[in-house]
Coordinates of C-alpha atoms in Angstrom, one line a residue:
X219 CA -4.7 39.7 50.6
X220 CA -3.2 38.2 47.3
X221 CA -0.9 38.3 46.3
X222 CA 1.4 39.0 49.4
X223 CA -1.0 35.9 51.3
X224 CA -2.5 33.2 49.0
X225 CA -4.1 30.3 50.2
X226 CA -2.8 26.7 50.7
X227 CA -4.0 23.7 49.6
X228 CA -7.5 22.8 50.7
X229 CA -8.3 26.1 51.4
X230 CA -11.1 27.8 49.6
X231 CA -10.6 30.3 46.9
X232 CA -12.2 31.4 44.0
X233 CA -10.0 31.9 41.1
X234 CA -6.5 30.5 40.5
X235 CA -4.4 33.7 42.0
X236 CA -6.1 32.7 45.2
X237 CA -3.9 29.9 45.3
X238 CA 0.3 29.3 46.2
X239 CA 0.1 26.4 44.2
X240 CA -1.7 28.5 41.6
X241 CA -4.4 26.3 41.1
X242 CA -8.1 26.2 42.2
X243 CA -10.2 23.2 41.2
X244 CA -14.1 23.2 40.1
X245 CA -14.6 22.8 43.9
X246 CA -13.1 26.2 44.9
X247 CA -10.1 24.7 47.0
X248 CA -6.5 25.2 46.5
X249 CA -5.3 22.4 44.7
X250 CA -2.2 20.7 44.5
X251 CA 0.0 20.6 40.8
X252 CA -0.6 17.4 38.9
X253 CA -0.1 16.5 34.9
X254 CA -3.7 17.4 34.2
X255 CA -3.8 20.7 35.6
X256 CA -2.8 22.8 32.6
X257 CA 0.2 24.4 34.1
X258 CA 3.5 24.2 33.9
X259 CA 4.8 23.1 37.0
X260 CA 6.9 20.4 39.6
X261 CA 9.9 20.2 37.1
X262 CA 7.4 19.3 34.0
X263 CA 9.4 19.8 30.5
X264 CA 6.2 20.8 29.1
X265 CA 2.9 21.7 30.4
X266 CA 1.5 18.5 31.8
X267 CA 4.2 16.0 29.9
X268 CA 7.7 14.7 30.6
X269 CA 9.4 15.2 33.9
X270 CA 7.7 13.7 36.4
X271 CA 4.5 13.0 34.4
X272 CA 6.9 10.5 31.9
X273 CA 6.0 7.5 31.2
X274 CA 2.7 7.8 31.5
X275 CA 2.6 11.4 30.2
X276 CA 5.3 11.7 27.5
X277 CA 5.5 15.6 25.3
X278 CA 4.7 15.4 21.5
X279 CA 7.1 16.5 18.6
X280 CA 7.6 19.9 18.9
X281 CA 7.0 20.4 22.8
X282 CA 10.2 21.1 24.8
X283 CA 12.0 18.3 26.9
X284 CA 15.2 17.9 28.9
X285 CA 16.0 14.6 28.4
X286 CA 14.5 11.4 25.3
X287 CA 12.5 10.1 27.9
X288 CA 10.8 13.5 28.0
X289 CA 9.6 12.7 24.4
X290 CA 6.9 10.2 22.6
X291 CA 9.0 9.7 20.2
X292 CA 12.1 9.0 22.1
X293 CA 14.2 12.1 20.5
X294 CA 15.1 15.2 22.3
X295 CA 17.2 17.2 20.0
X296 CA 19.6 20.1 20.6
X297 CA 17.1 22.5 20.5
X298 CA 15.2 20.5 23.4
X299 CA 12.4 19.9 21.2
X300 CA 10.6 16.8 21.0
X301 CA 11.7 16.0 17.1
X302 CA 9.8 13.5 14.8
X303 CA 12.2 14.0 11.8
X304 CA 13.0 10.1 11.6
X305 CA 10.2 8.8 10.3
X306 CA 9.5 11.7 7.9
X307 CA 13.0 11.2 6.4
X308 CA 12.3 7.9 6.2
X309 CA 9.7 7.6 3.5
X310 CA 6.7 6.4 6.1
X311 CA 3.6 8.0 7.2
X312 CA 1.5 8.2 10.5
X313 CA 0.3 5.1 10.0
X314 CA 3.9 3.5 8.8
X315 CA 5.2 4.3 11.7
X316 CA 2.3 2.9 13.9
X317 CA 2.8 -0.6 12.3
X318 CA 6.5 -0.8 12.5
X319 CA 6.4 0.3 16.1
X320 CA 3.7 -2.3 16.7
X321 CA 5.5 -4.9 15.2
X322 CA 8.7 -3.8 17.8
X323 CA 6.2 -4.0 20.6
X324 CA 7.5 -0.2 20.8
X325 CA 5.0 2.7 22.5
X326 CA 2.9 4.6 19.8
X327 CA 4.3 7.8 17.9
X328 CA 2.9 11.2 18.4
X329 CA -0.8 11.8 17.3
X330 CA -1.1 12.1 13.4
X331 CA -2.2 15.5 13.4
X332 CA 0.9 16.0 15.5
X333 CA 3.2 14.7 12.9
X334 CA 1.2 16.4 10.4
X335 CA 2.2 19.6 11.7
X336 CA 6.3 18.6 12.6
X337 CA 6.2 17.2 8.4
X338 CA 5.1 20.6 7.4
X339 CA 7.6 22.4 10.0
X340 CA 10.1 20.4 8.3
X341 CA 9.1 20.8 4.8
X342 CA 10.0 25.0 5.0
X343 CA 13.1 24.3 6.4
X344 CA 14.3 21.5 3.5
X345 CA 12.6 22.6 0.5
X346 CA 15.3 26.1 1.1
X347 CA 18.4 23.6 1.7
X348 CA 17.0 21.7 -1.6
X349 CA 17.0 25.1 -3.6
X350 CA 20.5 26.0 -2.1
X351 CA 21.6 22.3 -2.5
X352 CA 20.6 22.4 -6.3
X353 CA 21.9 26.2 -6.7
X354 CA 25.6 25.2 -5.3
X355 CA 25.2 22.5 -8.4
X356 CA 24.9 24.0 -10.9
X357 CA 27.5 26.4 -9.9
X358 CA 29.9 23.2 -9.5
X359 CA 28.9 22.5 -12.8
X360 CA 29.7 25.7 -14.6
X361 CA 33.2 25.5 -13.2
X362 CA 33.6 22.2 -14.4
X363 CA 32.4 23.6 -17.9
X364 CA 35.1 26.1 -17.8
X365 CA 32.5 29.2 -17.1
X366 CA 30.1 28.2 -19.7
X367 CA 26.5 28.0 -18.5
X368 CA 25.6 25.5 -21.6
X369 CA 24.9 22.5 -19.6
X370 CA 24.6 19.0 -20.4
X371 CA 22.4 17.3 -18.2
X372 CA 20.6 13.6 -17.6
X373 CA 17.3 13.0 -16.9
X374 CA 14.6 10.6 -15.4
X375 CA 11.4 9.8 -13.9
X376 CA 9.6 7.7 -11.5
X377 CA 6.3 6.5 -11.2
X378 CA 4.6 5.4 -7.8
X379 CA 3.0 2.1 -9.3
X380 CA 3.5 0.1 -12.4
X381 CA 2.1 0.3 -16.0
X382 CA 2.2 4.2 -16.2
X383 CA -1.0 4.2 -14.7
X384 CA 0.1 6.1 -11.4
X385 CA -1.4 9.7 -10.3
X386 CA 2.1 10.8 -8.9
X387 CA 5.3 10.8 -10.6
X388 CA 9.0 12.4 -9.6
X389 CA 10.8 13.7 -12.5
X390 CA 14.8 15.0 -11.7
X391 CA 17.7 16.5 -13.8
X392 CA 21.2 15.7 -12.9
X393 CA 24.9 17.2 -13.8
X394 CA 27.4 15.1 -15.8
X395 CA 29.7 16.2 -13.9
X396 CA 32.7 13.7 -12.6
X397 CA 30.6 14.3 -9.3
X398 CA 27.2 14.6 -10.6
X399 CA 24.5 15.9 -8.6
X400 CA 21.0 17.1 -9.0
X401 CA 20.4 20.6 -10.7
X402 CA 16.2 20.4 -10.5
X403 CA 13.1 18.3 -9.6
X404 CA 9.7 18.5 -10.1
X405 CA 6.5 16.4 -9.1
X406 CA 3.3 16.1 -10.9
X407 CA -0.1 15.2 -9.7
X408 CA -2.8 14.4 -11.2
X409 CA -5.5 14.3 -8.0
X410 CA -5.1 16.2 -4.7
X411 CA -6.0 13.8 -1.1
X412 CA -6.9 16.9 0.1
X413 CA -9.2 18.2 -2.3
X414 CA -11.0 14.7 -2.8
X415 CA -11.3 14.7 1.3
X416 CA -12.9 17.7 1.2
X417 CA -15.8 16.9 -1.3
X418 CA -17.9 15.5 1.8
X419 CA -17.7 19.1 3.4
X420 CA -19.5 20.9 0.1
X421 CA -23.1 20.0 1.2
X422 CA -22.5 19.4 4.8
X423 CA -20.7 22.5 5.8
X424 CA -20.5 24.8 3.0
X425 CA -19.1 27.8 4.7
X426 CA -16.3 25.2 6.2
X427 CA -15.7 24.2 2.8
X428 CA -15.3 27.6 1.1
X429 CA -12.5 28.6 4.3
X430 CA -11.1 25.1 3.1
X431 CA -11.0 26.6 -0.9
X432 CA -9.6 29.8 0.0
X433 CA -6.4 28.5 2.2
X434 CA -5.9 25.5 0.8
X435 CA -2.8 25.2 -1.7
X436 CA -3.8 22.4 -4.4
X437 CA -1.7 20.0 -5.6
X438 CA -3.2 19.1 -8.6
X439 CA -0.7 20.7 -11.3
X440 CA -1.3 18.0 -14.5
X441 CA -4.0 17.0 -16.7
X442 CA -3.4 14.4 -19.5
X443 CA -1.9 10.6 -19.6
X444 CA 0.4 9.4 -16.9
X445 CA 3.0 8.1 -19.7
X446 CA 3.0 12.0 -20.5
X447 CA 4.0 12.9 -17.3
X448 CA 8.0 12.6 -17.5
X449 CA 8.4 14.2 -20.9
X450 CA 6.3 17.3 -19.6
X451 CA 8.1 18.1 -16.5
X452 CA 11.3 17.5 -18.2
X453 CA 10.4 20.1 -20.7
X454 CA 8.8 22.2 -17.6
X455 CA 12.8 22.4 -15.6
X456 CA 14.4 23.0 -19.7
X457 CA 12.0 25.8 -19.7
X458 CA 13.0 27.2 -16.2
X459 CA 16.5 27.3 -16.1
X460 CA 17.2 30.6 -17.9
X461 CA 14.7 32.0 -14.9
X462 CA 16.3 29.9 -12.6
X463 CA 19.6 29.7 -12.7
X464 CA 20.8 31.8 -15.8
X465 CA 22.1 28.7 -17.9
X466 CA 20.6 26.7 -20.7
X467 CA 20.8 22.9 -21.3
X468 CA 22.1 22.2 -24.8
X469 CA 22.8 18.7 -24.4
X470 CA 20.4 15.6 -22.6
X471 CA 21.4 12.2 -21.6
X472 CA 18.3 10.1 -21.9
X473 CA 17.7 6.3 -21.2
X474 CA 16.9 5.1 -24.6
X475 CA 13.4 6.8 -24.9
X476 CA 12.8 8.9 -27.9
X477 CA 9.6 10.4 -26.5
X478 CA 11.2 13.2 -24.6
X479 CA 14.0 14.7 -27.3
X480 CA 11.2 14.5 -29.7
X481 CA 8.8 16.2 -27.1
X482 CA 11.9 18.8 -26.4
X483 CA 12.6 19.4 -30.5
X484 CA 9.1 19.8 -31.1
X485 CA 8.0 22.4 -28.1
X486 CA 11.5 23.8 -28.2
X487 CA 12.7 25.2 -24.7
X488 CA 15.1 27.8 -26.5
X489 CA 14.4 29.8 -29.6
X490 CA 18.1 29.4 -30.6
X491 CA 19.0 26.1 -29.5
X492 CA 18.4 22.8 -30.9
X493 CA 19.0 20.2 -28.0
X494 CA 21.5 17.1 -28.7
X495 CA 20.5 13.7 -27.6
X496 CA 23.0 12.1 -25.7
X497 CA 22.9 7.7 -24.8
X498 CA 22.9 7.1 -21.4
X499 CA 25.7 3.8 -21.7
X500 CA 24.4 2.1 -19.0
X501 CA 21.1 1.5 -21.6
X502 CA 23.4 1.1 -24.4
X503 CA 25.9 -1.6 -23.5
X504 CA 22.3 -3.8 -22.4
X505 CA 21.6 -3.8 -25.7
X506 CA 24.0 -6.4 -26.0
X507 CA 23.0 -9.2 -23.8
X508 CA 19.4 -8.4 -24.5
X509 CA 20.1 -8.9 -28.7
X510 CA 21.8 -12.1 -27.2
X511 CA 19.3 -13.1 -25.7
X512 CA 16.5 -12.4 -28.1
X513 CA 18.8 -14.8 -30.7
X514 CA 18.3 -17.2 -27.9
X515 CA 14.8 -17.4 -28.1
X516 CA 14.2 -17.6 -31.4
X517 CA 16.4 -19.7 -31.8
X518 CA 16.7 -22.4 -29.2
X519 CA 16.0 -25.5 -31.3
X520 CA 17.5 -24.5 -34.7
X521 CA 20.5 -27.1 -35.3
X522 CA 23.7 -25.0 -36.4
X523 CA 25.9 -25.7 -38.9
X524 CA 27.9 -27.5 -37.0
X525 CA 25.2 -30.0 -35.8
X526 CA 24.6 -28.9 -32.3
X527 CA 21.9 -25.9 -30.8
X528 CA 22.6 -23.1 -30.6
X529 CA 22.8 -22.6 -26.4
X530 CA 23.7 -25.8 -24.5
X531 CA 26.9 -26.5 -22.2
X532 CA 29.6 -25.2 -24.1
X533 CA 28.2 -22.9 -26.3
X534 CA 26.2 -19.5 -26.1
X535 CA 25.1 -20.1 -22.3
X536 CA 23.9 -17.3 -20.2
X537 CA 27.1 -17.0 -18.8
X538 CA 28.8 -16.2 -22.0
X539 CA 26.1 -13.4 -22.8
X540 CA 26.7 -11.3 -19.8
X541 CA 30.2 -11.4 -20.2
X542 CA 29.9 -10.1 -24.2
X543 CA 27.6 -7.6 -22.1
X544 CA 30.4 -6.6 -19.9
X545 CA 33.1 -6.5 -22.5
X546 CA 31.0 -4.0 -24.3
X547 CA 30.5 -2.0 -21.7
X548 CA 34.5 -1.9 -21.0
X549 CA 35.1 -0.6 -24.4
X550 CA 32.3 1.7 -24.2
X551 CA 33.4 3.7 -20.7
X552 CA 36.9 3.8 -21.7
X553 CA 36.8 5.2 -25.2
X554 CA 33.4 6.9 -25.2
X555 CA 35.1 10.2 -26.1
X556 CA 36.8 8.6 -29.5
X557 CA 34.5 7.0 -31.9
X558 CA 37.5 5.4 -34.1
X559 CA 38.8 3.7 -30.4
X560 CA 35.6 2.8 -29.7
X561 CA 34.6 0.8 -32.9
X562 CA 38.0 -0.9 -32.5
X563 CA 37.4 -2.4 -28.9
X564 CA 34.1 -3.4 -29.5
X565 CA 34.8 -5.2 -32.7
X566 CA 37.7 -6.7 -30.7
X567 CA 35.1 -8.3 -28.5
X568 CA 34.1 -10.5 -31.4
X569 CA 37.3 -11.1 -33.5
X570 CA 38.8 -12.3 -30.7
X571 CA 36.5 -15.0 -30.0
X572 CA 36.5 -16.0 -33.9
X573 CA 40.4 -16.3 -33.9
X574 CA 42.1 -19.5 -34.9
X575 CA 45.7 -20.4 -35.6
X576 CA 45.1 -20.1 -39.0
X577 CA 43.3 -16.8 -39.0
X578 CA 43.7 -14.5 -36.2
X579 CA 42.7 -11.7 -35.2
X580 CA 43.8 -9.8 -32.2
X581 CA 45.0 -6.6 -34.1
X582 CA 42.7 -4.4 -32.3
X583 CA 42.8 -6.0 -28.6
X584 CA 44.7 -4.1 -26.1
X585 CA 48.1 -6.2 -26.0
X586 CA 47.7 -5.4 -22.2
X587 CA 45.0 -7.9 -21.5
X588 CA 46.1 -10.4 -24.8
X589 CA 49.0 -13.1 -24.5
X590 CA 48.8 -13.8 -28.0
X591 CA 49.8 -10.0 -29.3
X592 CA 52.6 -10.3 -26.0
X593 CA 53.6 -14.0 -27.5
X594 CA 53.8 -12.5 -31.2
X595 CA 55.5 -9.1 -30.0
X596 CA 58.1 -11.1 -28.3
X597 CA 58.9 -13.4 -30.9
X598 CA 57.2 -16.4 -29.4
X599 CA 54.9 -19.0 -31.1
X600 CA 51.5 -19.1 -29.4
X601 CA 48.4 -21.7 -30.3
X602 CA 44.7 -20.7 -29.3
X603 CA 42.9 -22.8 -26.6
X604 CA 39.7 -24.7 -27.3
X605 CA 37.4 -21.7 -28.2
X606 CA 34.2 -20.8 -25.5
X607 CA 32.3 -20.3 -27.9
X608 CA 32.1 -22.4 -31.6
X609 CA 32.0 -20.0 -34.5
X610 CA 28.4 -21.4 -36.1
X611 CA 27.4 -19.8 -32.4
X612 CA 29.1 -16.7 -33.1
X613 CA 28.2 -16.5 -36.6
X614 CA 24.7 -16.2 -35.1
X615 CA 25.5 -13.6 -32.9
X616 CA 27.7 -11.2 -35.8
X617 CA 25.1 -9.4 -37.3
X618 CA 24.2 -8.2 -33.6
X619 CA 27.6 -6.9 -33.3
X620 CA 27.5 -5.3 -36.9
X621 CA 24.5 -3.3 -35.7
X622 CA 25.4 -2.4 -32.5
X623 CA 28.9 -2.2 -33.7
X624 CA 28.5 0.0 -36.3
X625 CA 30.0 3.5 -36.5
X626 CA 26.7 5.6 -36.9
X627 CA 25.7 3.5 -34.1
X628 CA 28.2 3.8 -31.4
X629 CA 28.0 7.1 -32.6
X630 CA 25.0 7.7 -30.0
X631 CA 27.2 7.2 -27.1
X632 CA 30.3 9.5 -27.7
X633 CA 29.8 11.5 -25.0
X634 CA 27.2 9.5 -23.2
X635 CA 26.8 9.9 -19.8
X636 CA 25.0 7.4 -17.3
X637 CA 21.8 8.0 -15.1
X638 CA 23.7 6.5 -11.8
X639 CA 22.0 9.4 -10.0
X640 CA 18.5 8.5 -11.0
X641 CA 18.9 4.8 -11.8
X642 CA 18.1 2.6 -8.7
X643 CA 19.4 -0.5 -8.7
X644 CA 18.1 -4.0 -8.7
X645 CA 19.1 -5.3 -5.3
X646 CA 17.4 -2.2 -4.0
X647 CA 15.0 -3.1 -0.7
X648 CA 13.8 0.6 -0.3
X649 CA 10.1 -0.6 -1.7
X650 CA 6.6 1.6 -2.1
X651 CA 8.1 4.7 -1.1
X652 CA 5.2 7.0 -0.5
X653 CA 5.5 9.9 -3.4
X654 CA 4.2 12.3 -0.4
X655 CA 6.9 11.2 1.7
X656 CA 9.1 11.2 -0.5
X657 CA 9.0 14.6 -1.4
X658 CA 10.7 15.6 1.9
X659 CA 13.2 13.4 1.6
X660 CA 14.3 13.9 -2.2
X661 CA 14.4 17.8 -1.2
X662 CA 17.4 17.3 0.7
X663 CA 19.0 14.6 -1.3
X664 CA 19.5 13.7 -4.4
X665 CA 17.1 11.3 -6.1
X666 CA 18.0 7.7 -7.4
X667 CA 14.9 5.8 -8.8
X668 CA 14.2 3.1 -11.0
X669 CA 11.8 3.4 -13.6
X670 CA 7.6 2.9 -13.2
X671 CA 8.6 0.2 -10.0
X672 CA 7.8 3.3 -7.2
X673 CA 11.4 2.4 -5.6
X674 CA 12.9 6.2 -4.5
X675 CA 16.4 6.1 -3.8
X676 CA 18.0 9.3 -2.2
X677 CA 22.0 10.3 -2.3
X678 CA 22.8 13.2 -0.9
X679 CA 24.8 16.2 -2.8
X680 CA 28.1 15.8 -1.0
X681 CA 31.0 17.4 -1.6
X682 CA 33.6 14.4 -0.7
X683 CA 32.1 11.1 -2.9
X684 CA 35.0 8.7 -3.2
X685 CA 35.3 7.5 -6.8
X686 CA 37.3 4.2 -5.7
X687 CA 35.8 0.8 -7.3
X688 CA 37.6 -2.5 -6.4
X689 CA 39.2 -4.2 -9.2
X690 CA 38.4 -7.9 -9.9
X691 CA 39.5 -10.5 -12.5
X692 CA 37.5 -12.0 -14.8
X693 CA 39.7 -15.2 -17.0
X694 CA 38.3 -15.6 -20.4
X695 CA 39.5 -17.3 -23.4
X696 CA 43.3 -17.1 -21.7
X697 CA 42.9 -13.6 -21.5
X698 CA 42.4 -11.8 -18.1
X699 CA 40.7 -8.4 -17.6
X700 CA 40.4 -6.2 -15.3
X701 CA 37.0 -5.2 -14.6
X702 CA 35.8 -2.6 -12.2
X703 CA 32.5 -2.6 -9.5
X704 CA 30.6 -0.8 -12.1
X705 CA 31.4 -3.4 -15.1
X706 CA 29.4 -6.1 -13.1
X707 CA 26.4 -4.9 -11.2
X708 CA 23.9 -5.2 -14.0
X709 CA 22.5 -8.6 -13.9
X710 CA 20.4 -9.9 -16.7
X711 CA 17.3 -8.0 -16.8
X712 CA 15.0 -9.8 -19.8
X713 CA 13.5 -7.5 -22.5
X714 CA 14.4 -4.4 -24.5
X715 CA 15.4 -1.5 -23.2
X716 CA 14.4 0.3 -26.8

């Protein structure tokens, strides 16, 4: 009789077509639709979830859905798909996201091998908006170059833990650009999970362990010493971009680190090019405080000329170092294009603290910021104010300043760029990104990190940044300068950065 006349429920069939409601149960009767029966039916959103099955039945990532509710996760997108994106952008794993929603007394995510699945959906569809994210910059940066496809570029790496003794490490090139914006990333490994994971399967199942060899992508891709690790994939992305993108990178702002232009002029990228090193400023203008501060140190008991220590209330205080930091670092971003300007200013720094009535010497400040070049220039008679700092102090500090100072130094920075797009700062709570994580999330944004700490920052390549910084004003020695945001967000960080 089926299917014009099928049987109702509690009737006897013997296959499912027997049934109106479609379903015949172990007993051979005509069932009625639940959420375990394997079908999708009585307004479900997916077979046996959502719908009228929610909340005790809710669909996993992936699954269709009508409404949040529908989902574990709580997010129905446009497509009506359960999504799971969050947490994957996020930087946490299965088992991240079980804690946190544990500690919000929150329903558990999806099942892991769920989100397993969604992360690797994901990862196609990012990993092509990374390559057309990175491809639209260095287009951008041509233009900016005037059509030349000779780039000069910035680079980086992170670690995932401390003391260059991590497995995984991120490495990323950015533009210099007045927007700049990453052209290339690359991440090393030196074990595979997956591979270790599968070791227990090689003399338990060894036909389940050769399918596992023959589909399984490793990530293993670098053998040697995890401090090697940055200078090697830096070379690897100089060695691509011919391939890549038809350019050539003849110029690269490091951090202070001699090991990778060395590494680049001794396994040259080019046959015909010999790579300039650049100083990232931001590295540079530290060098200041931390010479300061080393003087400091060494010297804290030594009775000056004078009588008195050398750092005490009214002297060299901490204070007084990070603003001889800050000063440099003026001078340095405002005439980092003309060596003779730059040497001026920075000298300025010092001769204007050494000045006295009866020897000045304010020649080379800006008459903008001094009163006693406006007092002289206007025919007035001007006497300097108690000095901040007493010259045996500063007489300490001068042979800093004559090598930082000096031209063949400052040299190093004429051109300089800064490594804003890789550097993270300080005050940074993004902590123990997972490299793996990561990944998915530095494909589709740009990658700000700080050194060996594991902290993975991410700024997307947009097209609209605004470039304003809030002025502030800083009095000093009865002079008052205007110093922007970036002239004071580097706090004292102890140590070298040579």
């Amino acid at each position: 009789c089926t299917p014009i006349r099928t049987c109702e429920i509690g009737q006897h069939c013997n296959v499912s077509t027997d049934c109106t409601s479609g379903i015949c149960n172990s007993s051979n009767q005509c069932d009625g639709p639940s959420c375990s029966d394997g079908i999708l039916n009585q307004g479900e959103a997916d077979v046996d979830c959502g719908g009228p099955c929610a909340p005790g039945k809710t669909c996993e990532i992936g699954q269709h859905c009508n409404i949040s509710t529908d989902c574990t996760s709580g997010t129905c997108n446009s497509s009506n798909q359960c999504d799971g994106i969050g947490g994957a952008l996020c930087g946490l794993a299965h088992h991240g996201i079980m804690k946190l929603l544990g500690a919000l007394n929150l329903p558990p995510p999806t099942q892991e091998h769920k989100y397993s699945e969604t992360q690797e959906f994901i990862l196609n569809y990012i990993e092509k908006g990374q390559e057309q994210s990175m491809i639209a910059a260095v287009k951008e940066a041509v233009v900016e170059a005037g059509g030349a496809r000779e780039l000069t570029v910035s680079g980086d790496g992170a670690w995932l833990t401390r003391g260059h003794s991590s497995v995984h490490e991120i490495s990323a090139l950015c533009s210099t650009t007045k927007r700049p914006k990453v052209l290339d990333t690359i991440w090393s490994y030196k074990k595979c999970a997956k591979c270790q994971g599968a070791e227990s399967l090689r003399h338990v199942n060894p036909a389940l362990f050769k399918t596992f060899q023959e589909n399984h992508e490793c990530q293993l891709n670098y053998i040697g010493s995890s401090r090697g690790m940055e200078k090697e994939m830096i070379h690897e992305m100089f060695c691509r971009s011919l391939s890549k993108y038809n350019t050539t990178y003849i110029s690269y702002i490091g951090d202070g680190d001699a090991k990778i232009h060395k590494y680049l002029m001794d396994n040259p990228p080019y046959s015909d090019i010999n790579i300039k090193k650049l100083e990232d400023t931001n590295h540079f203008e530290k060098r200041m405080l931390n010479r300061i501060m080393k003087v400091k140190r060494e010297n804290k008991n030594m009775i000056l000329s004078d009588g008195k220590r050398f750092s005490s209330k009214g002297r060299m205080t901490d204070t007084q170092a990070i603003k001889f930091k800050i000063y440099f670092a003026k001078a340095i971003r405002e005439s980092k294009t003309d060596l003779n300007k730059l040497y001026q200013k920075s000298w300025a720094i010092f001769k204007h603290h050494y000045s006295t009535d009866g020897e000045p010497m304010h020649d080379w400040y800006d008459p903008q910021w001094c009163k006693y070049r406006r007092a002289t220039s206007a025919g007035q008679q001007i006497k300097h104010s108690k000095a901040p700092i007493p010259q045996p102090c500063l007489d300490m500090i001068k042979p800093l300043f004559e090598e930082l100072c000096s031209h063949t130094s400052l040299a190093r920075v004429i051109d300089g760029g800064k490594l804003d797009m890789l550097r993270l700062s300080s005050a940074s709570t993004i902590k123990k990104r997972h490299i793996k994580r990561a990944k998915i999330t530095a494909a589709v944004t740009n990658t700000a990190s700080s050194e060996s700490d594991g902290d993975i920052l991410c700024i997307a390549n947009e097209e609209n940044v605004d470039d304003i910084v809030n002025d502030v004003t800083l009095e000093l020695n009865d002079i008052t300068l205007e110093l922007s945001q970036d002239d004071i967000t580097d706090a004292y960080e102890a140590g070298g950065d040579d």
